[in-house]
Every structure is written in C-alpha cells, then in structure tokens.
Amino acid sequence: MTLVNRVSAFFLIALASSLAGFSLLLYGLMERNLTQQFHQRMHSAINTLIAAIEDEPDDVKWERSDHTVAIGAEDGLEEIRWAVFNEVGGTVDHSGNLSLEEERDLAEVARYELGRDSMDPEGTVHTHFRRGDREYLTAFRSAEAPKPVEERTSLEFSRLVVAVMCSNESLDRNLHELALLVGGLSIGTFLLAAIAGRWYCIKALRPVRIMADRARSVTAADFRMRLPVTDQRDEVAELALAFNSLLDQLQGAFERQQRFTGDAAHQLRTPLTVLQGQIDVTLRRPRTPEEYNRTLTLLREQATEMHQAVEGLLFLARAEGEGHPPVFEEGDVATWISRQLERWNIHTRRMDLVVQVEPDLRLSTSWALLSQLLHNLVDNAFKYSAPGSQVIVKAVRQADEFVLSVQDHGHGIFKEDQPAIFEPFFRSKSARRSGVPGVGLGLPIVQRIAQALQGRIEFESIPDEGSTFRLRVPLHPGSLGATEERPRGQVVDREPAATT
C-alpha cells in the first residue's frame, strides 16, 4: 500500500468514526427532543381535561357546557383524540374528531384503568402504552364519599376516567426523515472529504514521489543528481536537504576514490615500467659487472619507491577500514626525541636539524605512530629546503595539549595548493618544479596518524620562505586506549613506511 493510500485510509477512518459518532449523537438528541414534545402534548391535553372535571366530596361532575375544551377540534392525523368514561365504562363525552373505532379503543383502555386497584392520588396518569401506531394516556377523578346512585343526577358520578390518544405516525415519519437527513449529510460530507483529502494527500506527498523518482535515477557512477527542495521548509524539505547532504558526501568520497585509484595506478605503473625497461635493456647483450651494478642500483631505487607507495597505500587503506586502537603509553618526550635523533645521525643534513624540547614534559600517546609522523615531517622538511638551512623541531606544552612542530626554510607551498596537500598522491607545484622525488603519501599519512592520536595537524606556509607543520594532541587523551573500543576508521598501531 502506498503512502498516499495509507494516509488517506487513516484520514477516512478517523473521519468516518467522527461522523458516525456525531450523527448518532445528533440523531439521539433530536429523537429525544421530538419524543418529549410529543409526550408533552399528550400530558398537557390530559391535564387540561382532568382540570375540567368538577370535584365535590360526594360526586364528580362533567359539564361540557361549563368549559371550553378546544382539544380534538381538528381532524388531522396528528391531532389528539379523547373521551371521558364513568365508573361503569360508559362514554360520558368525547372529542369531535373521535371515530367509533377509536372510541372503542379508548373504552378498552378506560376499562383497564377502572379495573386497577390504584391507590395513587387522583389525577395521576396511570396508563401510558403504545398499540401499533398510537399511544394512550389515562387519568381519573373519584369522589371521597360518593352518594348513592339513586340520588345522583345524570351529570354526577362516583368516578370519571379520562383517556387520550394520538397517532405517532407523524413522529415516526419525522424521525425517519431526520435519520435520512443526518445519514445523507454524513455520507455526503464523508464523500466530499474523501475526495478533497485524497487530492490533498496526493498534492502534499507529490514531492516525496518526485524525490523517490529522482533518487532512483542516481547511479553508482554519477552522484550529481540532487533531490528537489520545496519552499515550504517542512519535514519533506528537511528530508530532501539531508539526502542531498548525504549525496554530497557520497559524491566527494566517490571522486576522491576515483582520483585515488587513478593516482595509485599511475604511481605504481611508473616504477614498474622503469623496472621492466631496465631489465629489457640489460638483457639485450652481455654487460660488464659495473653495468650490472648500476642497473641493479637503479632497480633497487625503483623497487624502494614502489615499496614505499605500496606501504603508504596499505596504511591509508587500514586507516579507512577497521583497525585496532593504538596502545597509549605514558613517557618522557625528551627521551623519545633523543632516540629519534639517532635515526638522523647518518643523514647528510644532520647538522641542519635543531631540536628544542620543553623540560619535564610527559605525554601519553602511541610512540610508534608519533615517531612515524615526526619522521615524515622531518623527511619532507629536508627534501624541500636547501642544504645548510635549519630544520627546527619543537616539543612544548600549551595548556592541556602537547604541540610538536617542524619548521623549514624551503620552497613553501603556494596558496592554491594548500587545500589539497593532505590528499593522497598530491604534489604541489613547488615540489614538482624542484624535481624532488616522491609519491605524495607522506602528508596524508601524517594526517591519519594525527587523527589516530586524537589530535589535529595545522600548518603555515609562505612560498619561497618555508613551512611549519604543527601537531596538537591532548596530554592525556581520555579513556581511548588499548582496552576500550575506538570509533571505526582508526589506524592500527603499526609504523608504515616513510613515504613522501
């Protein structure tokens, strides 16, 4: 079932329940009101007739000439009919619209009343029942000490019974018409609301359908398609904005993957081509030992470059996938720096390296990863600065952070290249212009290591003046350690190869 059908069905069910409840309530109130009016007419008529009886201690009298009784003057079906009966059931008087058959019915009702041993007060309505399409009411008046029959006149009685009747066909017809009216209005309202609600649901959910059609058109090779955003700024617009943001991220990741794949293939193809070419040239004719030595040395250099590229790719792939959290251990920064200097003792620019360490500085970190980060930064500084220029390494405390910086006085990085220096295989114009060998993986690895150490990399660079790269990590990096789970995408505690 589509969303439009589900929303429409819920709306219609709720509307039908509301209309049914309202119709039943309205019909019940109107039926009660009409019935009360009908009964009030009958009670009012019988009370008027009872009041017309003259009540004396020794008899009750009915003299119609002394009273003007307008009840039953009309012949309409809905008009009230009445009759007065004596203590033996004889008819004393009746309305002018009373037929013979109706008089017999009233006489039967009166005899029922006369046959009851009632102790109710005089004038109390005793009988109220329905026969077919008619309703009846009876009441009586009795003398307290009736005189003997032989002493009474023709107008004197010991007891008089008043009976009224009225057809309820008109009431039933009105109630039937009321039911048709209420039911018809409810059904009409329901149908009108169903049509309007269906139209509104389709219109309101049309953006969702458009979004679904547009989303189906997005392919794995093209993330440029975006969902339309409505002007209402409602939940549908928020959904479209969120989905477009997701598509932006997917497109960026896809484009980076494409560039990464192309660059990786290019970087691996170049040393492989050189290796294959050198081998083919060498095998064309016999060579002297010196020529073989030169060829093997060149092959070694190309193999080393390819090994560095492969190791860098593996490290970045582990950083993107799942890995174990690095082991954080507390140690002395000065001791660690002194061990790192030993790695550079054989470097031709050892004397250009200047180290400044704040005393008594301790840090909890993964020393293997921190060593690799420092190695990559120092190696880059040596590559892209002239021999004899200083490369300054500083390790200081700033507030609750450990700051490790590497500063050179080399080529610098042009401003237009700075946003991309942490992308794999990217090499700046100054690096390409200088002819310094490299594969463009050193700084991406530095950035991933900084993330693994719960820190960040900052840099400043001025072309032809030099660059400063600065690592900031917390002195005590919280509870993330070897025994607790870290977020996905962190690197394992393993040194990758030194690549640039």
Short mmCIF file of C-alpha atoms in Angstrom, two decimals:
data_model
loop_
_atom_site.label_atom_id
_atom_site.label_comp_id
_atom_site.label_asym_id
_atom_site.label_seq_id
_atom_site.Cartn_x
_atom_site.Cartn_y
_atom_site.Cartn_z
CA MET A 1 0.00 0.00 0.00
CA THR A 2 1.39 3.37 -0.98
CA LEU A 3 1.93 6.18 1.49
CA VAL A 4 -0.89 8.18 -0.11
CA ASN A 5 -3.28 5.25 0.40
CA ARG A 6 -2.17 4.75 4.00
CA VAL A 7 -2.57 8.42 4.87
CA SER A 8 -5.91 8.59 3.04
CA ALA A 9 -7.16 5.42 4.75
CA PHE A 10 -6.21 6.72 8.18
CA PHE A 11 -7.85 10.06 7.46
CA LEU A 12 -11.03 8.44 6.16
CA ILE A 13 -11.28 6.01 9.06
CA ALA A 14 -10.88 8.85 11.54
CA LEU A 15 -13.41 10.95 9.62
CA ALA A 16 -15.91 8.09 9.37
CA SER A 17 -15.63 7.42 13.11
CA SER A 18 -16.13 11.10 13.89
CA LEU A 19 -19.09 11.46 11.54
CA ALA A 20 -20.71 8.27 12.84
CA GLY A 21 -20.37 9.41 16.42
CA PHE A 22 -21.63 12.89 15.61
CA SER A 23 -24.58 11.54 13.58
CA LEU A 24 -25.64 9.14 16.32
CA LEU A 25 -25.36 11.86 18.94
CA LEU A 26 -27.30 14.35 16.82
CA TYR A 27 -30.00 11.81 15.97
CA GLY A 28 -30.28 10.75 19.61
CA LEU A 29 -30.70 14.34 20.78
CA MET A 30 -33.25 15.17 18.08
CA GLU A 31 -35.17 11.93 18.65
CA ARG A 32 -35.33 12.65 22.37
CA ASN A 33 -36.47 16.20 21.78
CA LEU A 34 -39.23 15.24 19.32
CA THR A 35 -40.42 12.40 21.56
CA GLN A 36 -40.54 14.71 24.56
CA GLN A 37 -42.55 17.25 22.59
CA PHE A 38 -44.99 14.50 21.54
CA HIS A 39 -45.45 13.27 25.11
CA GLN A 40 -45.72 16.78 26.47
CA ARG A 41 -48.64 17.43 24.13
CA MET A 42 -50.45 14.33 25.42
CA HIS A 43 -49.74 15.18 29.08
CA SER A 44 -50.83 18.77 28.56
CA ALA A 45 -54.11 17.57 26.95
CA ILE A 46 -54.96 15.09 29.71
CA ASN A 47 -54.13 17.62 32.43
CA THR A 48 -56.46 20.10 30.77
CA LEU A 49 -59.26 17.55 30.64
CA ILE A 50 -58.74 16.48 34.28
CA ALA A 51 -58.90 20.11 35.29
CA ALA A 52 -62.31 20.41 33.60
CA ILE A 53 -63.85 17.81 35.97
CA GLU A 54 -65.73 19.34 38.92
CA ASP A 55 -64.64 17.59 42.06
CA GLU A 56 -67.00 17.53 45.10
CA PRO A 57 -66.87 15.37 48.24
CA ASP A 58 -69.84 13.22 47.25
CA ASP A 59 -69.51 13.17 43.46
CA VAL A 60 -67.55 14.29 40.39
CA LYS A 61 -69.24 16.09 37.52
CA TRP A 62 -68.55 16.65 33.85
CA GLU A 63 -70.45 19.54 32.35
CA ARG A 64 -69.02 20.38 28.95
CA SER A 65 -71.26 23.42 28.65
CA ASP A 66 -69.37 24.97 31.56
CA HIS A 67 -65.94 24.52 29.87
CA THR A 68 -64.49 25.33 26.52
CA VAL A 69 -62.37 22.33 25.50
CA ALA A 70 -60.58 23.02 22.24
CA ILE A 71 -58.66 19.76 22.27
CA GLY A 72 -59.65 17.40 19.46
CA ALA A 73 -61.43 20.02 17.41
CA GLU A 74 -59.34 19.24 14.32
CA ASP A 75 -59.45 16.06 12.25
CA GLY A 76 -55.76 15.81 11.45
CA LEU A 77 -53.97 12.55 11.92
CA GLU A 78 -51.57 14.11 14.40
CA GLU A 79 -54.38 15.67 16.45
CA ILE A 80 -55.21 14.37 19.92
CA ARG A 81 -58.43 12.42 20.50
CA TRP A 82 -60.02 11.99 23.90
CA ALA A 83 -63.02 10.59 25.75
CA VAL A 84 -64.45 10.65 29.33
CA PHE A 85 -65.88 7.45 30.84
CA ASN A 86 -67.92 6.87 34.02
CA GLU A 87 -67.33 4.24 36.70
CA VAL A 88 -69.01 1.52 34.65
CA GLY A 89 -67.10 2.29 31.41
CA GLY A 90 -69.85 4.22 29.70
CA THR A 91 -68.93 7.14 27.49
CA VAL A 92 -69.73 10.48 29.09
CA ASP A 93 -68.16 12.73 26.46
CA HIS A 94 -65.53 12.66 23.71
CA SER A 95 -63.77 14.88 21.19
CA GLY A 96 -65.39 15.74 17.94
CA ASN A 97 -62.66 14.05 15.86
CA LEU A 98 -63.07 10.68 17.61
CA SER A 99 -64.28 7.87 15.38
CA LEU A 100 -66.30 4.89 16.59
CA GLU A 101 -63.35 2.55 16.31
CA GLU A 102 -61.14 4.97 18.20
CA GLU A 103 -63.87 5.30 20.88
CA ARG A 104 -63.87 1.54 21.37
CA ASP A 105 -60.10 1.59 21.75
CA LEU A 106 -60.29 4.34 24.35
CA ALA A 107 -63.12 2.50 26.19
CA GLU A 108 -60.93 -0.60 26.41
CA VAL A 109 -58.12 1.49 27.86
CA ALA A 110 -60.55 3.08 30.32
CA ARG A 111 -61.85 -0.30 31.46
CA TYR A 112 -58.27 -1.35 32.11
CA GLU A 113 -57.84 1.71 34.25
CA LEU A 114 -61.16 1.09 36.10
CA GLY A 115 -60.11 -2.47 36.80
CA ARG A 116 -56.90 -1.44 38.59
CA ASP A 117 -56.87 -1.16 42.37
CA SER A 118 -54.95 2.09 42.35
CA MET A 119 -54.04 3.96 45.47
CA ASP A 120 -52.35 6.75 43.58
CA PRO A 121 -53.50 10.32 44.11
CA GLU A 122 -56.42 11.41 42.00
CA GLY A 123 -55.49 12.70 38.62
CA THR A 124 -52.24 10.70 38.42
CA VAL A 125 -51.57 9.28 34.98
CA HIS A 126 -51.66 5.52 35.39
CA THR A 127 -51.54 4.06 31.94
CA HIS A 128 -49.11 5.04 29.19
CA PHE A 129 -48.59 2.48 26.47
CA ARG A 130 -48.45 2.05 22.74
CA ARG A 131 -50.55 -0.04 20.37
CA GLY A 132 -49.40 -0.13 16.81
CA ASP A 133 -49.06 3.44 15.63
CA ARG A 134 -50.95 5.00 18.57
CA GLU A 135 -50.09 5.98 22.12
CA TYR A 136 -52.55 6.23 25.04
CA LEU A 137 -52.74 8.05 28.40
CA THR A 138 -55.38 7.70 31.15
CA ALA A 139 -56.19 9.52 34.40
CA PHE A 140 -59.17 9.59 36.81
CA ARG A 141 -61.03 11.62 39.41
CA SER A 142 -63.09 9.97 42.27
CA ALA A 143 -65.47 11.29 44.94
CA GLU A 144 -64.33 10.91 48.52
CA ALA A 145 -67.80 9.80 49.80
CA PRO A 146 -69.94 9.10 46.75
CA LYS A 147 -73.68 9.41 47.25
CA PRO A 148 -75.95 6.53 46.35
CA VAL A 149 -76.70 6.01 42.68
CA GLU A 150 -80.41 6.80 43.07
CA GLU A 151 -79.58 10.23 44.47
CA ARG A 152 -77.29 11.28 41.59
CA THR A 153 -78.21 13.30 38.60
CA SER A 154 -77.17 12.41 35.05
CA LEU A 155 -74.11 14.61 35.40
CA GLU A 156 -72.94 13.21 38.71
CA PHE A 157 -70.61 10.19 39.01
CA SER A 158 -68.56 8.48 41.67
CA ARG A 159 -65.59 8.22 39.31
CA LEU A 160 -64.58 9.62 35.93
CA VAL A 161 -61.77 8.28 33.74
CA VAL A 162 -60.17 10.49 31.06
CA ALA A 163 -58.39 8.74 28.16
CA VAL A 164 -56.43 10.44 25.39
CA MET A 165 -54.79 9.01 22.31
CA CYS A 166 -52.66 10.30 19.49
CA SER A 167 -51.17 8.72 16.38
CA ASN A 168 -47.36 8.61 16.36
CA GLU A 169 -47.14 8.17 12.60
CA SER A 170 -46.12 11.80 12.28
CA LEU A 171 -43.43 11.31 14.95
CA ASP A 172 -42.11 8.18 13.27
CA ARG A 173 -42.14 9.90 9.91
CA ASN A 174 -40.21 12.87 11.31
CA LEU A 175 -37.69 10.57 12.94
CA HIS A 176 -37.30 8.63 9.70
CA GLU A 177 -36.75 11.84 7.76
CA LEU A 178 -34.31 13.01 10.41
CA ALA A 179 -32.34 9.75 10.10
CA LEU A 180 -32.23 10.11 6.31
CA LEU A 181 -31.15 13.74 6.61
CA VAL A 182 -28.42 13.09 9.16
CA GLY A 183 -27.23 9.97 7.34
CA GLY A 184 -27.29 11.72 3.97
CA LEU A 185 -25.39 14.72 5.28
CA SER A 186 -22.82 12.43 6.92
CA ILE A 187 -22.35 10.35 3.79
CA GLY A 188 -22.15 13.48 1.64
CA THR A 189 -19.63 15.04 3.99
CA PHE A 190 -17.62 11.81 4.03
CA LEU A 191 -17.53 11.56 0.23
CA LEU A 192 -16.64 15.22 -0.18
CA ALA A 193 -13.93 14.97 2.47
CA ALA A 194 -12.65 11.73 0.91
CA ILE A 195 -12.26 13.38 -2.49
CA ALA A 196 -10.73 16.54 -1.03
CA GLY A 197 -8.50 14.56 1.34
CA ARG A 198 -7.30 12.27 -1.42
CA TRP A 199 -6.47 15.24 -3.61
CA TYR A 200 -4.67 16.99 -0.77
CA CYS A 201 -2.69 13.86 0.19
CA ILE A 202 -1.58 13.39 -3.40
CA LYS A 203 -0.58 17.04 -3.62
CA ALA A 204 1.14 17.07 -0.21
CA LEU A 205 3.07 13.85 -0.92
CA ARG A 206 3.90 14.67 -4.53
CA PRO A 207 7.35 15.98 -3.50
CA VAL A 208 8.04 12.60 -1.86
CA ARG A 209 7.16 10.79 -5.09
CA ILE A 210 9.33 13.18 -7.08
CA MET A 211 12.15 12.60 -4.60
CA ALA A 212 11.76 8.83 -4.97
CA ASP A 213 11.85 9.06 -8.79
CA ARG A 214 14.88 11.33 -8.62
CA ALA A 215 16.63 9.04 -6.12
CA ARG A 216 16.08 6.03 -8.42
CA SER A 217 17.83 7.93 -11.19
CA VAL A 218 21.03 8.23 -9.11
CA THR A 219 23.57 5.67 -10.30
CA ALA A 220 26.72 4.35 -8.68
CA ALA A 221 28.80 6.14 -11.31
CA ASP A 222 27.10 9.54 -11.05
CA PHE A 223 26.17 11.27 -7.79
CA ARG A 224 25.48 14.68 -9.34
CA MET A 225 21.71 14.27 -9.22
CA ARG A 226 20.06 16.11 -6.30
CA LEU A 227 16.56 15.94 -4.84
CA PRO A 228 14.27 18.96 -5.28
CA VAL A 229 13.73 21.06 -2.15
CA THR A 230 10.28 22.59 -1.67
CA ASP A 231 9.74 26.18 -0.50
CA GLN A 232 7.58 25.16 2.48
CA ARG A 233 10.63 24.21 4.61
CA ASP A 234 8.66 21.37 6.17
CA GLU A 235 9.68 17.81 7.08
CA VAL A 236 9.79 16.84 3.39
CA ALA A 237 12.18 19.71 2.67
CA GLU A 238 14.33 18.67 5.64
CA LEU A 239 14.42 15.11 4.28
CA ALA A 240 15.49 16.39 0.86
CA LEU A 241 18.21 18.58 2.40
CA ALA A 242 19.50 15.68 4.50
CA PHE A 243 19.52 13.33 1.49
CA ASN A 244 21.26 15.95 -0.68
CA SER A 245 23.88 16.37 2.04
CA LEU A 246 24.40 12.61 2.02
CA LEU A 247 24.72 12.67 -1.77
CA ASP A 248 27.28 15.48 -1.48
CA GLN A 249 29.35 13.34 0.85
CA LEU A 250 29.00 10.28 -1.39
CA GLN A 251 29.97 12.30 -4.44
CA GLY A 252 33.03 13.67 -2.66
CA ALA A 253 34.05 10.20 -1.49
CA PHE A 254 33.45 8.76 -4.97
CA GLU A 255 35.52 11.47 -6.64
CA ARG A 256 38.31 11.02 -4.11
CA GLN A 257 38.22 7.27 -4.70
CA GLN A 258 38.43 7.79 -8.44
CA ARG A 259 41.37 10.14 -8.06
CA PHE A 260 42.99 7.82 -5.54
CA THR A 261 42.61 4.80 -7.85
CA GLY A 262 43.94 6.67 -10.86
CA ASP A 263 46.86 8.15 -8.96
CA ALA A 264 47.68 4.80 -7.36
CA ALA A 265 47.71 3.09 -10.74
CA HIS A 266 49.91 5.84 -12.17
CA GLN A 267 52.34 5.80 -9.26
CA LEU A 268 52.69 2.04 -9.38
CA ARG A 269 52.89 1.89 -13.15
CA THR A 270 55.84 4.32 -13.36
CA PRO A 271 58.37 2.30 -11.29
CA LEU A 272 57.12 -0.93 -12.82
CA THR A 273 57.70 0.49 -16.29
CA VAL A 274 61.19 1.62 -15.33
CA LEU A 275 61.95 -1.79 -13.85
CA GLN A 276 60.72 -3.61 -16.92
CA GLY A 277 62.56 -1.23 -19.26
CA GLN A 278 65.85 -1.51 -17.43
CA ILE A 279 65.62 -5.29 -17.31
CA ASP A 280 64.82 -5.49 -21.03
CA VAL A 281 67.72 -3.18 -21.93
CA THR A 282 70.13 -5.08 -19.69
CA LEU A 283 69.18 -8.43 -21.19
CA ARG A 284 69.76 -7.38 -24.79
CA ARG A 285 73.53 -8.12 -24.59
CA PRO A 286 76.08 -9.20 -22.04
CA ARG A 287 77.14 -6.47 -19.59
CA THR A 288 80.20 -5.77 -17.50
CA PRO A 289 79.94 -6.13 -13.72
CA GLU A 290 79.96 -2.35 -13.37
CA GLU A 291 77.00 -2.03 -15.76
CA TYR A 292 75.11 -4.74 -13.91
CA ASN A 293 75.85 -2.97 -10.64
CA ARG A 294 74.49 0.35 -11.98
CA THR A 295 71.39 -1.38 -13.33
CA LEU A 296 70.74 -3.22 -10.07
CA THR A 297 71.20 0.01 -8.13
CA LEU A 298 68.60 1.74 -10.30
CA LEU A 299 66.27 -1.23 -9.95
CA ARG A 300 66.71 -1.11 -6.18
CA GLU A 301 65.79 2.59 -6.12
CA GLN A 302 62.66 1.97 -8.19
CA ALA A 303 61.70 -1.04 -6.07
CA THR A 304 62.17 1.05 -2.92
CA GLU A 305 59.95 3.80 -4.33
CA MET A 306 57.30 1.26 -5.30
CA HIS A 307 57.58 -0.39 -1.85
CA GLN A 308 57.04 2.99 -0.18
CA ALA A 309 53.98 3.64 -2.33
CA VAL A 310 52.51 0.22 -1.58
CA GLU A 311 53.15 0.58 2.17
CA GLY A 312 51.55 4.02 2.14
CA LEU A 313 48.52 2.71 0.31
CA LEU A 314 48.17 -0.14 2.78
CA PHE A 315 48.39 2.26 5.71
CA LEU A 316 45.74 4.58 4.25
CA ALA A 317 43.52 1.58 3.47
CA ARG A 318 43.80 0.41 7.08
CA ALA A 319 43.02 3.90 8.27
CA GLU A 320 39.85 3.92 6.18
CA GLY A 321 38.78 0.43 7.29
CA GLU A 322 38.63 -1.30 10.63
CA GLY A 323 41.68 -1.49 12.83
CA HIS A 324 42.70 -1.98 16.42
CA PRO A 325 43.10 1.12 18.58
CA PRO A 326 46.69 2.25 19.15
CA VAL A 327 48.24 1.50 22.51
CA PHE A 328 48.76 4.70 24.52
CA GLU A 329 51.69 4.69 26.94
CA GLU A 330 52.99 7.50 29.10
CA GLY A 331 56.59 8.51 28.59
CA ASP A 332 59.13 11.30 28.64
CA VAL A 333 59.20 13.44 25.49
CA ALA A 334 62.90 14.35 25.78
CA THR A 335 63.90 10.69 25.95
CA TRP A 336 61.78 9.92 22.91
CA ILE A 337 63.26 12.83 20.94
CA SER A 338 66.80 11.69 21.71
CA ARG A 339 66.01 8.26 20.27
CA GLN A 340 64.62 9.86 17.14
CA LEU A 341 67.80 11.90 16.64
CA GLU A 342 69.74 8.65 16.38
CA ARG A 343 67.80 7.83 13.21
CA TRP A 344 69.10 11.03 11.61
CA ASN A 345 72.74 10.74 12.63
CA ILE A 346 73.66 9.21 9.29
CA HIS A 347 71.68 11.77 7.28
CA THR A 348 73.75 14.22 5.25
CA ARG A 349 71.85 17.12 6.82
CA ARG A 350 72.15 16.01 10.42
CA MET A 351 73.81 19.30 11.36
CA ASP A 352 70.85 21.29 9.97
CA LEU A 353 68.46 19.72 12.48
CA VAL A 354 67.69 21.88 15.56
CA VAL A 355 65.68 20.34 18.40
CA GLN A 356 64.03 22.32 21.20
CA VAL A 357 62.21 20.32 23.92
CA GLU A 358 60.49 21.70 26.99
CA PRO A 359 61.97 20.01 30.08
CA ASP A 360 59.98 17.59 32.23
CA LEU A 361 57.38 17.14 29.50
CA ARG A 362 55.49 13.84 29.70
CA LEU A 363 52.89 12.55 27.27
CA SER A 364 50.51 9.60 26.95
CA THR A 365 50.44 8.53 23.31
CA SER A 366 51.32 5.85 20.78
CA TRP A 367 55.05 6.45 20.45
CA ALA A 368 55.39 4.31 17.33
CA LEU A 369 52.84 6.36 15.41
CA LEU A 370 54.23 9.62 16.77
CA SER A 371 57.71 8.56 15.59
CA GLN A 372 56.42 7.87 12.10
CA LEU A 373 54.67 11.25 11.99
CA LEU A 374 57.84 13.06 13.04
CA HIS A 375 59.91 11.07 10.53
CA ASN A 376 57.62 12.04 7.65
CA LEU A 377 57.57 15.72 8.62
CA VAL A 378 61.37 15.94 9.06
CA ASP A 379 61.96 14.00 5.84
CA ASN A 380 59.72 16.44 3.94
CA ALA A 381 61.48 19.41 5.55
CA PHE A 382 64.89 18.10 4.43
CA LYS A 383 63.62 17.37 0.91
CA TYR A 384 62.04 20.74 0.24
CA SER A 385 64.67 23.02 1.83
CA ALA A 386 68.19 23.85 0.74
CA PRO A 387 71.14 22.16 2.45
CA GLY A 388 72.52 24.39 5.19
CA SER A 389 69.11 25.85 6.11
CA GLN A 390 67.82 24.92 9.53
CA VAL A 391 65.00 22.48 10.20
CA ILE A 392 63.65 23.24 13.67
CA VAL A 393 61.77 20.65 15.73
CA LYS A 394 59.97 21.93 18.83
CA ALA A 395 58.09 19.99 21.50
CA VAL A 396 56.23 22.13 24.06
CA ARG A 397 53.18 22.13 26.31
CA GLN A 398 50.32 24.58 25.61
CA ALA A 399 47.53 24.42 28.17
CA ASP A 400 46.38 20.77 28.16
CA GLU A 401 47.91 19.99 24.76
CA PHE A 402 51.21 18.67 23.52
CA VAL A 403 52.46 20.61 20.48
CA LEU A 404 55.06 19.14 18.12
CA SER A 405 56.15 21.43 15.28
CA VAL A 406 58.57 21.05 12.36
CA GLN A 407 59.72 24.23 10.62
CA ASP A 408 61.79 24.51 7.46
CA HIS A 409 63.05 27.42 5.32
CA GLY A 410 62.46 25.85 1.97
CA HIS A 411 60.25 26.26 -1.09
CA GLY A 412 56.95 26.70 0.79
CA ILE A 413 53.54 25.81 -0.61
CA PHE A 414 51.55 28.02 -2.95
CA LYS A 415 48.19 29.15 -1.59
CA GLU A 416 46.20 27.42 -4.33
CA ASP A 417 47.89 24.10 -3.47
CA GLN A 418 47.36 24.26 0.29
CA PRO A 419 43.76 22.86 0.41
CA ALA A 420 44.89 19.64 -1.33
CA ILE A 421 48.19 18.83 0.36
CA PHE A 422 46.61 16.12 2.55
CA GLU A 423 45.07 14.26 -0.40
CA PRO A 424 46.85 11.04 -1.41
CA PHE A 425 49.34 11.38 -4.32
CA PHE A 426 49.00 15.15 -4.46
CA ARG A 427 52.26 17.02 -5.05
CA SER A 428 52.44 20.80 -5.01
CA LYS A 429 53.79 22.93 -7.82
CA SER A 430 56.94 23.74 -5.87
CA ALA A 431 57.59 20.01 -5.26
CA ARG A 432 57.15 19.16 -8.93
CA ARG A 433 59.19 22.18 -10.00
CA SER A 434 62.09 21.25 -7.72
CA GLY A 435 62.28 17.73 -9.15
CA VAL A 436 62.41 16.17 -5.70
CA PRO A 437 61.31 12.51 -5.91
CA GLY A 438 58.22 11.43 -4.01
CA VAL A 439 54.79 9.82 -4.36
CA GLY A 440 52.63 12.26 -2.38
CA LEU A 441 51.65 10.00 0.51
CA GLY A 442 53.68 11.48 3.37
CA LEU A 443 51.27 14.21 4.46
CA PRO A 444 48.11 12.08 4.08
CA ILE A 445 49.73 9.54 6.39
CA VAL A 446 50.64 12.33 8.82
CA GLN A 447 47.04 13.48 8.90
CA ARG A 448 45.72 9.95 9.52
CA ILE A 449 48.24 9.43 12.32
CA ALA A 450 47.15 12.72 13.92
CA GLN A 451 43.55 11.54 13.84
CA ALA A 452 44.55 8.21 15.39
CA LEU A 453 46.31 10.11 18.19
CA GLN A 454 43.11 12.13 18.80
CA GLY A 455 44.82 15.28 17.56
CA ARG A 456 44.96 17.56 14.57
CA ILE A 457 47.51 18.93 12.11
CA GLU A 458 47.94 22.66 11.48
CA PHE A 459 50.32 24.27 9.01
CA GLU A 460 51.55 27.64 7.85
CA SER A 461 53.41 28.13 4.61
CA ILE A 462 54.79 31.08 2.66
CA PRO A 463 56.18 30.43 -0.83
CA ASP A 464 59.99 30.74 -1.00
CA GLU A 465 60.17 31.27 2.79
CA GLY A 466 59.24 27.88 4.22
CA SER A 467 56.57 25.89 6.01
CA THR A 468 55.68 24.99 9.59
CA PHE A 469 53.64 21.88 10.40
CA ARG A 470 52.24 21.64 13.90
CA LEU A 471 50.70 18.59 15.62
CA ARG A 472 48.35 19.19 18.56
CA VAL A 473 47.31 16.25 20.75
CA PRO A 474 45.92 16.11 24.30
CA LEU A 475 48.45 15.36 27.03
CA HIS A 476 46.03 12.80 28.47
CA PRO A 477 43.81 11.56 25.61
CA GLY A 478 40.79 10.50 27.63
CA SER A 479 39.74 6.89 28.00
CA LEU A 480 40.51 5.77 24.45
CA GLY A 481 43.18 3.14 24.77
CA ALA A 482 44.08 -0.39 24.05
CA THR A 483 41.37 -1.87 26.22
CA GLU A 484 38.44 0.20 25.02
CA GLU A 485 36.67 0.43 21.72
CA ARG A 486 37.51 3.32 19.42
CA PRO A 487 35.43 4.63 16.54
CA ARG A 488 35.78 2.83 13.25
CA GLY A 489 38.28 4.07 10.69
CA GLN A 490 41.28 4.41 13.08
CA VAL A 491 44.69 3.05 12.18
CA VAL A 492 46.39 0.11 13.80
CA ASP A 493 49.42 0.69 15.98
CA ARG A 494 51.94 -0.17 13.32
CA GLU A 495 54.53 2.00 11.64
CA PRO A 496 54.02 2.46 7.92
CA ALA A 497 56.90 3.04 5.61
CA ALA A 498 58.33 6.55 5.37
CA THR A 499 56.79 7.99 2.23
CA THR A 500 56.63 11.50 0.81
#
